[in-house]
Short mmCIF file of C-alpha atoms and ligand atoms in Angstrom, two decimals:
data_model
loop_
_atom_site.label_atom_id
_atom_site.label_comp_id
_atom_site.label_asym_id
_atom_site.label_seq_id
_atom_site.Cartn_x
_atom_site.Cartn_y
_atom_site.Cartn_z
CA MET Z 1 -8.97 1.90 35.87
CA GLU Z 2 -11.24 -0.91 34.58
CA ILE Z 3 -12.71 -0.09 31.47
CA LYS Z 4 -16.06 -1.93 31.17
CA LYS Z 5 -17.89 0.37 28.63
CA ILE Z 6 -16.79 2.33 25.67
CA THR Z 7 -18.37 4.70 23.53
CA CYS Z 8 -17.36 6.18 20.16
CA ILE Z 9 -18.77 9.23 19.00
CA GLY Z 10 -18.87 9.06 15.07
CA ALA Z 11 -19.94 5.93 13.00
CA GLY Z 12 -17.51 6.45 9.69
CA TYR Z 13 -14.77 5.03 8.34
CA VAL Z 14 -12.40 5.40 11.27
CA GLY Z 15 -15.17 4.73 14.06
CA GLY Z 16 -17.02 1.72 12.30
CA PRO Z 17 -14.25 -0.59 11.61
CA THR Z 18 -11.90 0.40 14.74
CA MET Z 19 -14.86 -0.23 17.01
CA SER Z 20 -15.86 -3.30 15.75
CA VAL Z 21 -12.39 -4.72 16.02
CA ILE Z 22 -11.88 -3.67 19.49
CA ALA Z 23 -15.51 -5.24 20.23
CA GLN Z 24 -14.60 -8.14 18.62
CA LYS Z 25 -11.17 -8.92 20.70
CA ASN Z 26 -12.65 -7.60 23.94
CA PRO Z 27 -15.83 -9.43 24.40
CA HIS Z 28 -15.92 -8.60 27.96
CA ILE Z 29 -16.24 -4.69 26.94
CA GLN Z 30 -19.58 -3.20 25.88
CA VAL Z 31 -18.93 -0.99 22.92
CA THR Z 32 -21.31 1.43 22.14
CA VAL Z 33 -20.89 3.51 18.78
CA VAL Z 34 -22.88 6.55 18.32
CA ASP Z 35 -23.65 8.97 15.42
CA LEU Z 36 -26.00 11.78 14.79
CA ASN Z 37 -26.73 10.69 11.44
CA ALA Z 38 -29.43 8.47 12.15
CA GLN Z 39 -29.72 6.88 8.42
CA ARG Z 40 -25.81 6.05 9.13
CA ILE Z 41 -26.92 4.16 12.23
CA ALA Z 42 -29.75 2.47 10.74
CA ASP Z 43 -27.12 1.18 8.19
CA TRP Z 44 -25.08 -0.15 10.51
CA ASN Z 45 -27.81 -2.12 12.13
CA GLN Z 46 -28.89 -3.72 8.71
CA GLU Z 47 -29.68 -7.44 8.65
CA ASP Z 48 -28.02 -7.57 5.45
CA LEU Z 49 -24.12 -6.99 5.80
CA SER Z 50 -23.66 -6.24 2.25
CA LEU Z 51 -25.52 -3.06 3.17
CA LEU Z 52 -22.90 -1.59 5.79
CA PRO Z 53 -22.39 2.10 5.18
CA VAL Z 54 -18.58 1.49 4.98
CA TYR Z 55 -17.36 -0.91 2.43
CA GLU Z 56 -14.35 -2.99 3.70
CA PRO Z 57 -13.09 -6.45 2.96
CA GLY Z 58 -13.46 -8.59 6.00
CA LEU Z 59 -15.81 -6.13 8.11
CA ASP Z 60 -18.82 -8.08 7.75
CA ALA Z 61 -17.70 -10.87 9.38
CA VAL Z 62 -16.21 -9.04 12.27
CA VAL Z 63 -19.58 -7.11 12.58
CA ALA Z 64 -21.51 -10.37 12.54
CA GLU Z 65 -19.39 -11.68 15.27
CA ALA Z 66 -19.69 -8.92 17.66
CA ARG Z 67 -22.70 -6.89 16.96
CA GLY Z 68 -25.49 -7.58 19.37
CA ARG Z 69 -23.02 -9.41 21.49
CA ASN Z 70 -21.16 -6.50 22.97
CA LEU Z 71 -21.10 -4.27 19.88
CA PHE Z 72 -23.85 -1.80 19.30
CA PHE Z 73 -24.79 1.13 16.95
CA SER Z 74 -27.31 3.82 18.49
CA THR Z 75 -28.23 7.25 18.18
CA GLU Z 76 -28.62 8.02 21.91
CA VAL Z 77 -25.40 9.99 21.88
CA GLU Z 78 -25.81 11.47 25.38
CA LYS Z 79 -27.13 8.12 27.00
CA ALA Z 80 -23.86 6.35 25.45
CA ILE Z 81 -21.51 9.24 26.97
CA HIS Z 82 -23.09 9.17 30.08
CA GLU Z 83 -22.52 5.11 30.69
CA ALA Z 84 -19.04 5.15 29.31
CA ASP Z 85 -15.56 4.89 31.05
CA MET Z 86 -13.49 5.75 27.94
CA ILE Z 87 -14.90 8.01 25.05
CA PHE Z 88 -13.32 7.96 21.66
CA ILE Z 89 -13.73 10.90 19.23
CA SER Z 90 -13.98 10.07 15.84
CA VAL Z 91 -15.85 12.72 14.05
CA ASN Z 92 -14.77 14.29 10.91
CA THR Z 93 -12.61 17.11 11.01
CA PRO Z 94 -12.64 18.39 7.53
CA THR Z 95 -10.45 21.42 5.96
CA LYS Z 96 -11.89 24.69 6.60
CA THR Z 97 -14.14 26.29 4.03
CA TYR Z 98 -14.75 29.63 5.50
CA GLY Z 99 -12.84 32.35 7.58
CA LYS Z 100 -9.12 32.03 8.89
CA GLY Z 101 -7.27 28.99 7.63
CA LYS Z 102 -9.82 28.69 4.91
CA GLY Z 103 -8.69 25.63 2.49
CA GLN Z 104 -5.79 24.94 4.87
CA ALA Z 105 -6.72 24.50 8.73
CA ALA Z 106 -8.85 21.81 9.95
CA ASP Z 107 -12.44 22.56 10.84
CA LEU Z 108 -12.58 21.82 14.76
CA LYS Z 109 -16.25 22.57 15.38
CA PHE Z 110 -17.52 19.03 15.24
CA ILE Z 111 -14.78 18.04 18.03
CA GLU Z 112 -15.73 21.16 20.18
CA LEU Z 113 -19.25 20.00 20.09
CA CYS Z 114 -18.41 16.52 21.37
CA ALA Z 115 -16.09 18.19 24.03
CA ARG Z 116 -18.91 20.28 25.11
CA GLN Z 117 -21.45 17.36 24.96
CA ILE Z 118 -19.10 15.28 26.73
CA ALA Z 119 -18.51 17.89 29.54
CA ASP Z 120 -22.23 18.56 29.84
CA VAL Z 121 -23.67 14.90 30.25
CA SER Z 122 -20.79 13.28 32.65
CA GLU Z 123 -21.12 12.32 36.02
CA SER Z 124 -18.19 10.14 36.37
CA ALA Z 125 -14.50 10.21 35.59
CA LYS Z 126 -13.79 9.38 32.01
CA ILE Z 127 -10.77 8.83 29.63
CA ILE Z 128 -11.24 10.81 26.43
CA VAL Z 129 -9.34 9.46 23.59
CA GLU Z 130 -9.03 11.45 20.26
CA LYS Z 131 -8.85 9.43 17.29
CA SER Z 132 -9.84 12.00 14.49
CA THR Z 133 -7.07 13.13 12.75
CA ILE Z 134 -6.38 16.67 14.12
CA PRO Z 135 -3.73 19.53 14.37
CA VAL Z 136 -1.34 19.09 16.92
CA ARG Z 137 -2.47 20.59 20.65
CA THR Z 138 -6.09 19.87 19.79
CA ALA Z 139 -5.86 17.59 23.06
CA ALA Z 140 -5.24 20.79 24.92
CA THR Z 141 -8.26 22.29 23.43
CA ILE Z 142 -10.47 19.22 24.39
CA LYS Z 143 -9.11 19.25 27.99
CA ASN Z 144 -9.77 23.14 28.38
CA ILE Z 145 -13.36 22.80 27.25
CA LEU Z 146 -13.98 19.47 29.62
CA ASP Z 147 -12.42 21.36 32.65
CA HIS Z 148 -14.19 24.92 32.19
CA THR Z 149 -17.73 23.45 31.26
CA GLY Z 150 -17.59 20.19 33.12
CA LYS Z 151 -18.84 19.58 36.56
CA GLY Z 152 -15.59 19.15 38.17
CA ILE Z 153 -15.40 15.67 37.20
CA GLN Z 154 -11.79 14.59 36.09
CA PHE Z 155 -10.89 13.73 32.44
CA HIS Z 156 -7.96 12.33 30.98
CA VAL Z 157 -7.47 13.07 27.36
CA LEU Z 158 -5.04 10.67 25.43
CA SER Z 159 -4.03 11.04 21.63
CA ASN Z 160 -4.46 7.57 19.84
CA PRO Z 161 -4.12 8.19 15.84
CA GLU Z 162 -5.38 5.80 13.49
CA PHE Z 163 -3.00 4.57 10.83
CA LEU Z 164 -5.37 1.98 8.95
CA ALA Z 165 -5.80 2.41 5.37
CA GLU Z 166 -9.06 2.21 3.62
CA GLY Z 167 -9.53 -1.13 1.75
CA THR Z 168 -7.20 -2.80 4.16
CA ALA Z 169 -8.51 -1.50 7.38
CA ILE Z 170 -9.54 -4.71 8.80
CA ALA Z 171 -6.10 -6.20 8.04
CA ASP Z 172 -4.50 -3.19 9.59
CA LEU Z 173 -6.30 -3.30 12.82
CA HIS Z 174 -5.99 -6.93 13.37
CA ASN Z 175 -2.49 -6.61 12.48
CA PRO Z 176 -1.10 -3.24 12.96
CA ASP Z 177 2.54 -2.06 12.64
CA ARG Z 178 2.32 -0.30 15.74
CA ILE Z 179 -0.49 1.55 18.13
CA LEU Z 180 0.26 4.93 19.20
CA ILE Z 181 -0.63 6.39 22.36
CA GLY Z 182 -0.05 9.99 23.49
CA GLY Z 183 -0.75 11.01 26.81
CA GLU Z 184 0.12 12.57 30.23
CA ASP Z 185 -1.27 10.20 32.94
CA ALA Z 186 0.43 6.82 33.29
CA ASP Z 187 -2.85 4.97 34.46
CA ALA Z 188 -5.07 6.30 31.57
CA ILE Z 189 -2.28 5.36 29.13
CA GLN Z 190 -2.32 1.88 30.70
CA ALA Z 191 -6.06 1.41 30.58
CA LEU Z 192 -6.05 2.02 26.79
CA LYS Z 193 -3.12 0.11 25.98
CA LYS Z 194 -4.63 -3.11 27.77
CA ILE Z 195 -7.44 -2.91 25.30
CA TYR Z 196 -5.10 -3.11 22.46
CA GLU Z 197 -2.59 -5.46 24.22
CA ALA Z 198 -5.77 -8.16 23.96
CA TRP Z 199 -4.53 -8.94 20.61
CA VAL Z 200 -1.52 -6.55 19.90
CA PRO Z 201 2.08 -7.55 21.27
CA ALA Z 202 2.85 -5.21 23.97
CA GLU Z 203 6.03 -3.98 22.08
CA ARG Z 204 4.00 -2.70 19.00
CA VAL Z 205 2.04 -0.31 21.51
CA ILE Z 206 4.05 2.63 22.06
CA SER Z 207 3.39 5.55 24.25
CA THR Z 208 4.59 9.24 23.73
CA ASN Z 209 3.68 12.77 24.87
CA LEU Z 210 0.46 14.16 23.60
CA TRP Z 211 2.32 16.30 21.07
CA SER Z 212 4.52 13.86 19.38
CA SER Z 213 1.51 11.52 19.27
CA GLU Z 214 -0.61 14.07 17.46
CA LEU Z 215 1.84 15.48 15.17
CA SER Z 216 3.14 11.80 14.32
CA LYS Z 217 0.11 11.24 12.55
CA LEU Z 218 0.35 14.09 10.36
CA VAL Z 219 4.01 13.45 9.61
CA ALA Z 220 3.10 9.92 8.93
CA ASN Z 221 0.73 10.75 6.20
CA ALA Z 222 2.73 13.64 4.96
CA PHE Z 223 5.53 11.45 4.23
CA LEU Z 224 3.66 8.62 2.46
CA ALA Z 225 2.00 11.32 0.09
CA GLN Z 226 5.47 12.72 -0.73
CA ARG Z 227 6.67 9.27 -1.64
CA VAL Z 228 3.47 9.24 -4.25
CA SER Z 229 4.19 12.63 -5.23
CA SER Z 230 8.02 11.81 -5.59
CA ILE Z 231 7.27 9.00 -7.93
CA ASN Z 232 4.38 10.90 -9.66
CA SER Z 233 6.98 13.75 -10.41
CA ILE Z 234 9.23 10.87 -12.21
CA SER Z 235 6.29 9.46 -14.31
CA GLU Z 236 6.44 12.63 -16.04
CA LEU Z 237 10.11 12.69 -16.75
CA CYS Z 238 9.94 8.78 -17.76
CA GLU Z 239 7.34 9.87 -20.44
CA ALA Z 240 9.63 12.31 -21.88
CA THR Z 241 12.94 10.28 -21.66
CA GLY Z 242 11.49 6.91 -22.60
CA ALA Z 243 12.12 5.34 -19.41
CA ASN Z 244 9.64 3.26 -17.49
CA VAL Z 245 8.16 4.40 -14.27
CA ASP Z 246 7.68 0.94 -12.87
CA GLU Z 247 11.00 -0.43 -13.61
CA VAL Z 248 12.59 2.55 -11.93
CA ALA Z 249 10.62 2.21 -9.08
CA HIS Z 250 11.49 -1.60 -8.81
CA ALA Z 251 14.99 -0.70 -9.34
CA ILE Z 252 15.23 1.86 -6.48
CA GLY Z 253 12.66 0.08 -4.03
CA GLN Z 254 15.23 -2.93 -4.02
CA ASP Z 255 17.33 -0.27 -1.77
CA SER Z 256 16.55 -1.25 1.54
CA ARG Z 257 16.88 2.24 2.49
CA ILE Z 258 14.24 3.30 0.50
CA GLY Z 259 11.98 0.19 0.48
CA SER Z 260 9.45 -0.76 -2.05
CA LYS Z 261 5.86 0.52 -1.02
CA PHE Z 262 4.27 3.44 -1.99
CA LEU Z 263 6.14 4.00 -5.26
CA LYS Z 264 3.36 2.94 -7.52
CA ALA Z 265 2.84 6.03 -9.87
CA SER Z 266 -0.97 6.97 -10.43
CA VAL Z 267 -3.17 9.64 -11.75
CA GLY Z 268 -2.84 11.30 -8.17
CA PHE Z 269 -3.28 10.31 -4.26
CA GLY Z 270 -6.86 11.07 -2.97
CA GLY Z 271 -8.55 10.00 0.33
CA SER Z 272 -9.83 11.97 3.14
CA CYS Z 273 -6.24 12.04 4.80
CA PHE Z 274 -3.33 12.87 2.56
CA GLN Z 275 -4.24 16.26 1.31
CA LYS Z 276 -5.92 17.22 4.46
CA ASP Z 277 -2.85 16.27 6.63
CA LEU Z 278 -0.64 18.23 4.48
CA LEU Z 279 -2.80 21.18 4.53
CA ASN Z 280 -2.76 20.88 8.13
CA LEU Z 281 1.11 20.66 8.44
CA VAL Z 282 1.53 23.46 5.83
CA TYR Z 283 -1.17 25.72 8.39
CA ILE Z 284 0.81 24.95 11.39
CA ALA Z 285 4.33 25.54 9.88
CA ARG Z 286 3.24 29.04 8.93
CA SER Z 287 1.61 29.65 11.72
CA TYR Z 288 5.01 29.26 13.49
CA ASN Z 289 6.26 31.36 10.45
CA LEU Z 290 8.49 28.58 9.35
CA HIS Z 291 7.91 29.48 5.49
CA ALA Z 292 10.54 27.04 4.23
CA VAL Z 293 9.22 23.97 5.89
CA ALA Z 294 5.38 25.21 4.64
CA ASP Z 295 6.98 25.61 1.16
CA TYR Z 296 8.61 22.32 1.22
CA TRP Z 297 5.29 20.12 2.04
CA GLU Z 298 3.03 22.48 -0.27
CA GLN Z 299 4.99 21.24 -2.70
CA VAL Z 300 3.54 17.82 -2.33
CA ILE Z 301 0.19 19.03 -2.84
CA LYS Z 302 0.99 20.84 -5.96
CA ILE Z 303 2.68 17.92 -7.44
CA ASN Z 304 -0.16 15.93 -7.16
CA ASP Z 305 -2.46 18.66 -8.43
CA HIS Z 306 -0.44 18.71 -11.60
CA GLN Z 307 -0.60 15.09 -11.88
CA LYS Z 308 -4.42 14.97 -12.22
CA SER Z 309 -4.62 17.85 -14.43
CA ARG Z 310 -1.58 16.44 -16.62
CA PHE Z 311 -3.74 12.99 -16.82
CA ALA Z 312 -6.86 15.03 -18.06
CA GLU Z 313 -4.78 17.00 -20.64
CA LYS Z 314 -3.23 13.95 -21.79
CA ILE Z 315 -6.46 12.63 -22.65
CA ILE Z 316 -7.87 15.97 -24.57
CA GLN Z 317 -4.38 15.96 -26.55
CA THR Z 318 -4.51 12.32 -27.69
CA MET Z 319 -7.97 12.80 -28.73
CA TYR Z 320 -7.17 15.38 -31.34
CA ASN Z 321 -7.16 18.34 -29.05
CA THR Z 322 -10.78 18.22 -28.21
CA VAL Z 323 -13.05 16.24 -26.23
CA ASN Z 324 -16.11 18.14 -26.84
CA GLY Z 325 -19.30 15.97 -27.48
CA LYS Z 326 -17.18 13.00 -26.98
CA LYS Z 327 -17.91 10.08 -24.96
CA ILE Z 328 -15.38 9.36 -22.39
CA ALA Z 329 -15.77 6.11 -20.20
CA PHE Z 330 -14.60 6.12 -16.60
CA LEU Z 331 -13.72 2.85 -14.91
CA GLY Z 332 -13.49 3.73 -11.15
CA TRP Z 333 -14.46 6.51 -9.11
CA ALA Z 334 -13.06 5.57 -5.35
CA PHE Z 335 -9.99 7.18 -4.30
CA LYS Z 336 -8.39 3.58 -4.47
CA LYS Z 337 -9.62 0.05 -4.85
CA ASN Z 338 -11.77 -1.82 -2.11
CA THR Z 339 -13.30 1.06 -0.42
CA ASN Z 340 -16.72 2.94 -1.34
CA ASP Z 341 -15.02 6.14 -0.18
CA THR Z 342 -14.61 9.01 -2.77
CA ARG Z 343 -13.24 11.81 -0.81
CA GLU Z 344 -10.46 13.76 -2.63
CA SER Z 345 -10.80 11.13 -5.20
CA ALA Z 346 -8.51 12.03 -8.37
CA ALA Z 347 -11.54 11.00 -10.61
CA ILE Z 348 -13.71 13.82 -9.56
CA TYR Z 349 -10.85 16.32 -10.51
CA VAL Z 350 -10.31 14.55 -13.84
CA ALA Z 351 -13.91 14.69 -14.63
CA ASP Z 352 -14.24 18.12 -13.51
CA HIS Z 353 -11.49 18.86 -15.98
CA LEU Z 354 -13.15 17.09 -19.13
CA LEU Z 355 -16.56 18.50 -18.39
CA GLU Z 356 -14.98 21.84 -18.83
CA GLU Z 357 -14.05 20.99 -22.16
CA GLN Z 358 -17.51 19.66 -22.75
CA ALA Z 359 -16.82 15.93 -22.76
CA ASN Z 360 -19.46 13.30 -21.97
CA ILE Z 361 -18.48 11.15 -19.20
CA ALA Z 362 -20.20 7.48 -18.67
CA VAL Z 363 -18.84 6.02 -14.85
CA PHE Z 364 -18.97 2.77 -13.57
CA ASP Z 365 -17.36 2.05 -10.12
CA PRO Z 366 -18.32 -1.21 -8.39
CA LYS Z 367 -19.12 0.08 -4.84
CA VAL Z 368 -19.86 3.70 -5.22
CA ARG Z 369 -23.45 4.95 -5.27
CA GLU Z 370 -24.67 7.25 -8.16
CA GLU Z 371 -25.68 9.82 -5.95
CA GLN Z 372 -22.40 10.15 -4.39
CA ILE Z 373 -20.64 10.82 -7.72
CA TYR Z 374 -23.01 13.78 -8.54
CA GLU Z 375 -22.62 14.81 -4.88
CA ASP Z 376 -18.75 14.93 -5.45
CA LEU Z 377 -19.14 17.01 -8.61
CA ASP Z 378 -21.83 19.26 -7.14
CA TYR Z 379 -19.50 19.84 -4.26
CA LEU Z 380 -16.74 21.60 -6.67
CA ALA Z 381 -19.47 24.27 -7.92
CA THR Z 382 -17.78 24.22 -11.21
CA ARG Z 383 -21.58 24.46 -12.87
CA SER Z 384 -24.80 23.54 -11.94
CA ASN Z 385 -26.29 20.26 -10.77
CA ASP Z 386 -28.49 20.02 -14.05
CA GLU Z 387 -25.36 20.96 -16.34
CA ASN Z 388 -23.23 17.78 -14.09
CA ARG Z 389 -26.35 15.37 -14.79
CA ALA Z 390 -26.76 16.22 -18.39
CA LEU Z 391 -23.00 15.80 -19.35
CA LEU Z 392 -22.25 12.73 -16.84
CA GLN Z 393 -24.09 9.38 -16.56
CA VAL Z 394 -23.38 6.64 -14.06
CA GLN Z 395 -23.80 3.06 -15.50
CA ASP Z 396 -24.04 -0.48 -13.72
CA ASP Z 397 -21.27 -2.01 -15.59
CA ALA Z 398 -18.12 -1.55 -17.62
CA TYR Z 399 -19.56 -2.72 -20.86
CA ALA Z 400 -22.49 0.09 -20.71
CA ALA Z 401 -19.93 2.65 -19.80
CA ALA Z 402 -17.88 1.75 -22.90
CA ASP Z 403 -20.60 1.60 -25.28
CA GLY Z 404 -19.95 3.99 -28.09
CA ALA Z 405 -17.16 5.75 -25.84
CA HIS Z 406 -14.03 7.47 -28.20
CA GLY Z 407 -12.05 6.93 -25.06
CA LEU Z 408 -11.59 4.93 -21.77
CA ALA Z 409 -10.02 5.88 -18.69
CA ILE Z 410 -8.88 3.94 -15.51
CA LEU Z 411 -9.49 5.79 -12.27
CA THR Z 412 -9.15 3.20 -9.88
CA GLU Z 413 -7.46 -0.06 -9.58
CA TRP Z 414 -10.47 -2.57 -9.20
CA ASP Z 415 -8.99 -5.86 -9.84
CA GLU Z 416 -12.34 -7.02 -11.66
CA PHE Z 417 -11.11 -4.62 -14.32
CA LYS Z 418 -8.41 -6.71 -15.46
CA GLU Z 419 -10.77 -9.73 -15.84
CA LEU Z 420 -13.19 -7.75 -18.21
CA ASP Z 421 -13.60 -8.95 -21.80
CA TRP Z 422 -11.29 -6.54 -23.48
CA ALA Z 423 -12.04 -7.70 -26.99
CA LYS Z 424 -15.80 -7.13 -26.60
CA ILE Z 425 -14.88 -3.59 -25.20
CA LYS Z 426 -12.97 -3.17 -28.51
CA THR Z 427 -16.09 -3.86 -30.35
CA VAL Z 428 -18.31 -1.50 -28.69
CA MET Z 429 -16.10 1.31 -28.60
CA LYS Z 430 -15.59 4.02 -31.70
CA LYS Z 431 -12.48 3.76 -33.28
CA PRO Z 432 -9.54 4.55 -32.68
CA ALA Z 433 -10.00 3.09 -29.37
CA PHE Z 434 -8.17 5.24 -26.93
CA ILE Z 435 -7.23 3.53 -23.29
CA PHE Z 436 -5.69 6.12 -20.58
CA ASP Z 437 -4.66 3.83 -17.72
CA GLY Z 438 -4.60 6.10 -14.69
CA ARG Z 439 -3.17 3.30 -12.49
CA LYS Z 440 -0.85 1.04 -14.70
CA LEU Z 441 -3.51 -1.83 -14.02
CA LEU Z 442 -3.79 -3.60 -17.46
CA ASP Z 443 -1.60 -5.15 -19.81
CA GLY Z 444 -0.71 -2.89 -22.29
CA LYS Z 445 0.98 -4.91 -24.92
CA LYS Z 446 -2.26 -7.10 -24.81
CA LEU Z 447 -4.44 -4.11 -25.57
CA GLN Z 448 -2.10 -3.05 -28.05
CA GLU Z 449 -2.57 -6.16 -29.80
CA LEU Z 450 -6.31 -6.05 -29.68
CA GLY Z 451 -5.95 -2.92 -31.35
CA PHE Z 452 -6.51 -0.19 -28.80
CA VAL Z 453 -4.30 3.12 -28.71
CA TYR Z 454 -3.01 2.56 -25.20
CA TYR Z 455 -1.33 5.29 -22.94
CA ALA Z 456 -0.42 4.52 -19.41
CA ILE Z 457 1.07 7.03 -16.71
CA GLY Z 458 4.88 7.17 -16.63
CA GLU Z 459 5.48 5.01 -19.87
C1 LIG T 501 -3.87 6.75 4.60
C2 LIG T 501 -2.69 6.17 5.18
O1 LIG T 501 -2.16 5.13 4.47
C3 LIG T 501 -3.18 5.53 6.79
O2 LIG T 501 -2.03 5.09 7.57
C4 LIG T 501 -3.77 6.88 7.47
O3 LIG T 501 -4.55 6.15 8.66
C5 LIG T 501 -5.11 7.31 6.53
O4 LIG T 501 -4.52 7.81 5.37
P1 LIG T 501 -6.02 6.06 3.00
O5 LIG T 501 -5.92 7.42 2.57
O6 LIG T 501 -6.78 4.91 3.28
O7 LIG T 501 -4.76 5.66 3.84
O8 LIG T 501 -5.24 5.12 1.59
P2 LIG T 501 -3.62 4.85 1.18
O9 LIG T 501 -3.43 3.67 0.80
O10 LIG T 501 -2.61 5.68 2.04
O11 LIG T 501 -3.58 5.65 -0.09
C6 LIG T 501 -3.72 7.15 -0.51
C7 LIG T 501 -4.12 7.63 -1.72
O12 LIG T 501 -2.60 7.38 -2.44
C8 LIG T 501 -4.86 6.51 -2.79
O13 LIG T 501 -5.49 7.35 -3.63
C9 LIG T 501 -3.90 5.80 -3.44
O14 LIG T 501 -4.44 5.17 -4.67
C10 LIG T 501 -2.96 6.67 -3.60
N1 LIG T 501 -1.46 5.78 -3.89
C11 LIG T 501 -0.73 4.97 -2.93
C12 LIG T 501 -0.82 5.78 -4.99
O15 LIG T 501 -1.16 6.52 -5.87
N2 LIG T 501 0.37 4.78 -5.29
C13 LIG T 501 1.19 4.42 -4.08
O16 LIG T 501 1.94 3.77 -4.27
C14 LIG T 501 0.32 4.16 -2.92
P1 LIG T 502 -13.66 9.73 9.42
O1 LIG T 502 -13.42 9.29 7.71
O2 LIG T 502 -12.94 10.54 9.97
O3 LIG T 502 -14.54 8.30 10.04
P2 LIG T 502 -16.52 10.41 8.59
O4 LIG T 502 -17.13 11.52 7.86
O5 LIG T 502 -16.47 8.78 7.70
O6 LIG T 502 -15.01 10.59 8.90
O7 LIG T 502 -17.17 10.10 9.88
C1 LIG T 502 -17.58 10.68 10.91
C2 LIG T 502 -18.92 10.84 11.41
O8 LIG T 502 -19.01 11.43 12.69
C3 LIG T 502 -20.17 11.13 10.43
O9 LIG T 502 -21.12 10.21 10.49
C4 LIG T 502 -20.73 12.30 11.50
O10 LIG T 502 -22.31 12.12 11.33
C5 LIG T 502 -20.54 11.69 12.97
N1 LIG T 502 -20.58 13.00 13.95
C6 LIG T 502 -19.85 14.44 13.72
N2 LIG T 502 -20.10 15.12 14.68
C7 LIG T 502 -20.91 14.43 15.55
C8 LIG T 502 -21.38 14.40 16.90
N3 LIG T 502 -21.20 15.84 17.65
N4 LIG T 502 -21.84 13.62 17.39
C9 LIG T 502 -22.19 12.40 16.74
N5 LIG T 502 -21.65 12.11 15.62
C10 LIG T 502 -20.91 12.92 15.01
#
């Protein structure tokens, strides 16, 4: 099976960077990324590469190299489907907000829509690759729709989960630990393998059956999230006992059986994947009546929720048990550094908690748009848009956010926060000037010498 044209449905955080790298490394293959959202496509086509809809270090250079050569962004979904030999599905699969499985199961309506559209438009055999994070056995649903609504055309469905982490997506794509391909048809698997082997060593491209591949994505994220929740649970114990969580993490991480990564205590994990995939895993386990398994993984989410509210409570208690009318500066809103993505960011929940106590918040994040911050708060529906806008302001720099603030909280570990002029910040803040470091980012000793009251998670 010779692949000459690839189409990717969905130009988001997964589809955009992944297709950019596939096009960069396979200049002989035409790659078209389509999306229903015309603004998003227009942004991908921006002349000024600093305005791409997804912020990822190194992405601009890859797009500059491939765009217009063999990489195209378009709203012509049907045309692109019709022309393609291989179609990646990279649409969003949010947690259901209604009906059965509400709050836990993945909403597959976008996936189903894609499958129906592919069936409708296709007139030649195609390989369909699921890239979105989906519950186990979704490939079977896609295949079923294609076989029953199509025109008798042959479709092969493969699962090819994405393991890139935002903020390091381009590095992860260029040098992946492994590429996983699940499927039944050897030729289809080979065709996809060939695309990756343009730059990934063959031994890192592994194939499994469909279900193993789909489940591996959920399990990989569940294990990573579990490590973060494990160390976050220990951070609370460290605060109670006088141990230091960084020292504990370093000491246990030296054990090669444990390893040193994903042991950084924080205000809580966020992102579009961890919570969604855990909820999915819990939902699947429950649907098979495996309640002990479901309870076990659910606890990882509970500790994460606890960590976020514990941080907000710490701020309130430290500031004399009231934040009513007090200004609190938030440095960072994204769920981690080097991304403009805010989905499930801990900052949203910490802010919501403090706004319930009538605090005033001033946010500065180097990459997140002002409107996104209000959308995130409005989505929680805790209070009206007007109230959110009255209580929370967005500032263009850290000094403006800190001006007149009683307290300052670090919510995202952006490197530039380390370089701020902290002596200057001290002069503009109210005294005592409290700092709450939710990322263990700053030099606490230095800040204490400057006269700040400094609190960091797990110390
Ligand atoms: C994750 C997986 O890593 C990736 O393989 C998968 O494809 C998608 O989900 P991502 O959500 O982009 O990627 O970011 P990740 O680096 O995993 O961080 C997730 C959250 O955990 C962030 O909020 C991060 O700040 C937090 N985290 C991570 C910690 O609090 N401590 C750590 O030690 C590591
Ligand atoms: P992810 O992080 O999984 O990439 P995003 O929400 O960033 O998720 O991106 C998913 C994209 O898929 C969105 O831009 C959305 O508009 C697009 N999308 C969803 N359904 C369809 C569809 N049927 N056809 C084309 N694009 C779609």
